[in-house]
Amino acid sequence: MAKRMTRMAAAAVAATCLSSLLLAGCATKNPDSQDVRDQADASAAAPITKRGTGVMRYRIHDWTALDDHTLIIATADGTKFRAETLGPCPGLAFTSRVGFVNRGGFNQIDRTSSVVLEDGTRCPFQSFEELRTPESQALDAYEKAGEPAAKK
């Protein structure tokens, strides 16, 4: 009986320690935090690099809805795109999941695509543009600073 109580106590201690380690690895950033909103607003105001561009669906890493009309889409390599819907898309600013569809079932997401909300609402895009974010501008400036000056 004492052996069983010792094992149960050891299991309880191990479970407590293990759960705290697991929860530490599961921390997520609050999408409503001021830091996330500031990054999204900076992306929204970024100048356009390319108009009429697209991205492969499997490269999409993250997205942020600025309002019921505008999405900022980030790819795995850090490239950002701004997609604007044809009209207001009710519920876009408050949804937690979206899907992207294109006519013909292609994997390319571009201005002919649509965003689909959790409730089935489908909103077509009117524009899909690649952005020149402050991060990419800083990276370009850093890379240029490291290049040797051109000889005359």
Coordinates of C-alpha atoms in Angstrom, one line a residue:
M1 CA 0.0 0.0 0.0
A2 CA 2.8 2.4 0.9
K3 CA 4.6 1.5 -2.4
R4 CA 1.5 2.3 -4.4
M5 CA 1.1 5.7 -2.6
T6 CA 4.7 6.6 -3.3
R7 CA 4.2 5.8 -7.0
M8 CA 1.1 7.9 -7.2
A9 CA 2.8 10.8 -5.6
A10 CA 5.8 10.5 -8.0
A11 CA 3.4 10.3 -10.9
A12 CA 1.6 13.4 -9.7
V13 CA 4.9 15.4 -9.4
A14 CA 6.0 14.2 -12.8
A15 CA 2.7 15.2 -14.4
T16 CA 2.9 18.6 -12.8
C17 CA 6.4 19.3 -14.0
L18 CA 5.6 17.9 -17.5
S19 CA 2.5 20.0 -17.9
S20 CA 4.3 23.2 -17.0
L21 CA 7.0 22.4 -19.6
L22 CA 4.3 21.7 -22.3
L23 CA 2.4 24.8 -21.5
A24 CA 5.5 27.0 -21.8
G25 CA 6.0 25.7 -25.3
C26 CA 2.4 26.5 -26.3
A27 CA 2.4 30.2 -25.5
T28 CA 0.9 32.2 -28.4
K29 CA 0.8 35.8 -29.3
N30 CA -2.5 37.5 -28.7
P31 CA -3.8 38.6 -32.2
D32 CA -5.5 41.6 -30.6
S33 CA -2.3 42.9 -28.9
Q34 CA -1.0 46.3 -29.8
D35 CA 2.2 44.9 -31.2
V36 CA 0.4 42.8 -33.8
R37 CA -1.9 45.7 -34.8
D38 CA 1.1 48.0 -35.2
Q39 CA 2.8 45.5 -37.6
A40 CA -0.4 45.0 -39.5
D41 CA -0.9 48.8 -39.8
A42 CA 2.7 49.2 -41.0
S43 CA 2.1 46.5 -43.7
A44 CA -1.1 48.2 -44.8
A45 CA 0.7 51.5 -45.4
A46 CA 3.6 49.9 -47.2
P47 CA 4.2 50.8 -50.8
I48 CA 3.3 48.3 -53.5
T49 CA 6.2 46.3 -55.1
K50 CA 4.2 44.4 -57.8
R51 CA 0.6 44.7 -58.9
G52 CA -1.3 41.7 -60.2
T53 CA 1.0 39.2 -58.6
G54 CA 0.0 36.0 -56.8
V55 CA 1.3 33.4 -54.3
M56 CA 1.0 29.7 -54.2
R57 CA -1.5 28.6 -51.5
Y58 CA 0.9 26.3 -49.7
R59 CA 3.4 29.2 -49.2
I60 CA 0.9 31.2 -47.0
H61 CA 2.2 31.3 -43.4
D62 CA 0.0 33.9 -41.7
W63 CA -2.7 36.4 -42.4
T64 CA -4.2 39.4 -40.6
A65 CA -7.6 41.0 -41.3
L66 CA -7.3 44.8 -41.0
D67 CA -11.0 45.4 -41.5
D68 CA -13.9 43.9 -43.5
H69 CA -12.2 44.8 -46.7
T70 CA -8.5 44.2 -46.4
L71 CA -6.3 41.2 -45.6
I72 CA -2.5 41.2 -45.2
I73 CA -1.1 37.8 -46.1
A74 CA 2.4 36.7 -45.2
T75 CA 4.4 33.9 -46.8
A76 CA 6.9 31.6 -45.2
D77 CA 9.8 33.7 -46.6
G78 CA 8.4 36.9 -45.1
T79 CA 6.9 38.4 -48.3
K80 CA 3.7 40.2 -47.6
F81 CA 0.7 40.8 -49.8
R82 CA -2.3 43.0 -49.5
A83 CA -5.6 41.6 -50.7
E84 CA -8.7 43.8 -50.9
T85 CA -12.2 42.4 -51.4
L86 CA -14.6 43.6 -54.0
G87 CA -16.9 45.0 -51.3
P88 CA -17.3 44.7 -47.6
C89 CA -16.9 41.2 -46.4
P90 CA -19.1 41.0 -43.3
G91 CA -17.3 39.2 -40.5
L92 CA -13.8 39.2 -42.0
A93 CA -12.3 41.4 -39.3
F94 CA -13.6 39.1 -36.6
T95 CA -13.0 35.6 -38.0
S96 CA -10.4 33.2 -36.7
R97 CA -10.1 31.0 -39.8
V98 CA -10.3 31.7 -43.5
G99 CA -9.8 29.7 -46.7
F100 CA -8.7 30.8 -50.1
V101 CA -10.3 29.5 -53.3
N102 CA -9.7 30.1 -57.0
R103 CA -11.7 29.2 -60.1
G104 CA -10.5 25.9 -61.6
G105 CA -8.9 24.6 -58.4
F106 CA -5.5 26.1 -59.0
N107 CA -3.1 26.6 -56.1
Q108 CA -2.2 30.2 -57.2
I109 CA -3.9 32.8 -55.1
D110 CA -4.3 36.1 -56.9
R111 CA -6.8 38.9 -57.7
T112 CA -9.2 36.3 -59.3
S113 CA -9.4 34.4 -56.0
S114 CA -11.8 34.6 -53.1
V115 CA -11.6 34.4 -49.3
V116 CA -14.1 32.1 -47.6
L117 CA -15.0 32.6 -44.0
E118 CA -15.9 30.0 -41.4
D119 CA -19.6 30.5 -41.9
G120 CA -19.3 30.0 -45.7
T121 CA -19.3 33.6 -46.7
R122 CA -17.3 34.0 -49.9
C123 CA -15.8 37.3 -50.8
P124 CA -13.9 37.8 -54.1
F125 CA -10.8 39.9 -54.3
Q126 CA -10.6 43.1 -56.4
S127 CA -6.8 43.5 -55.9
F128 CA -3.9 41.4 -54.8
E129 CA -0.5 43.2 -54.5
E130 CA 2.9 42.4 -53.2
L131 CA 4.1 44.9 -50.6
R132 CA 7.5 46.4 -49.9
T133 CA 7.5 46.2 -46.1
P134 CA 9.9 48.1 -43.8
E135 CA 11.6 44.8 -43.0
S136 CA 12.4 44.2 -46.7
Q137 CA 13.6 47.8 -47.1
A138 CA 16.0 47.4 -44.2
L139 CA 17.3 44.2 -45.6
D140 CA 17.9 45.7 -49.0
A141 CA 19.8 48.6 -47.4
Y142 CA 21.9 46.2 -45.4
E143 CA 22.8 44.1 -48.4
K144 CA 23.7 47.2 -50.5
A145 CA 25.9 48.5 -47.6
G146 CA 28.0 45.3 -47.8
E147 CA 28.6 45.5 -51.5
P148 CA 31.9 47.0 -52.7
A149 CA 31.6 50.4 -54.5
A150 CA 31.5 50.2 -58.3
K151 CA 34.8 51.1 -60.1
K152 CA 34.8 54.0 -62.4

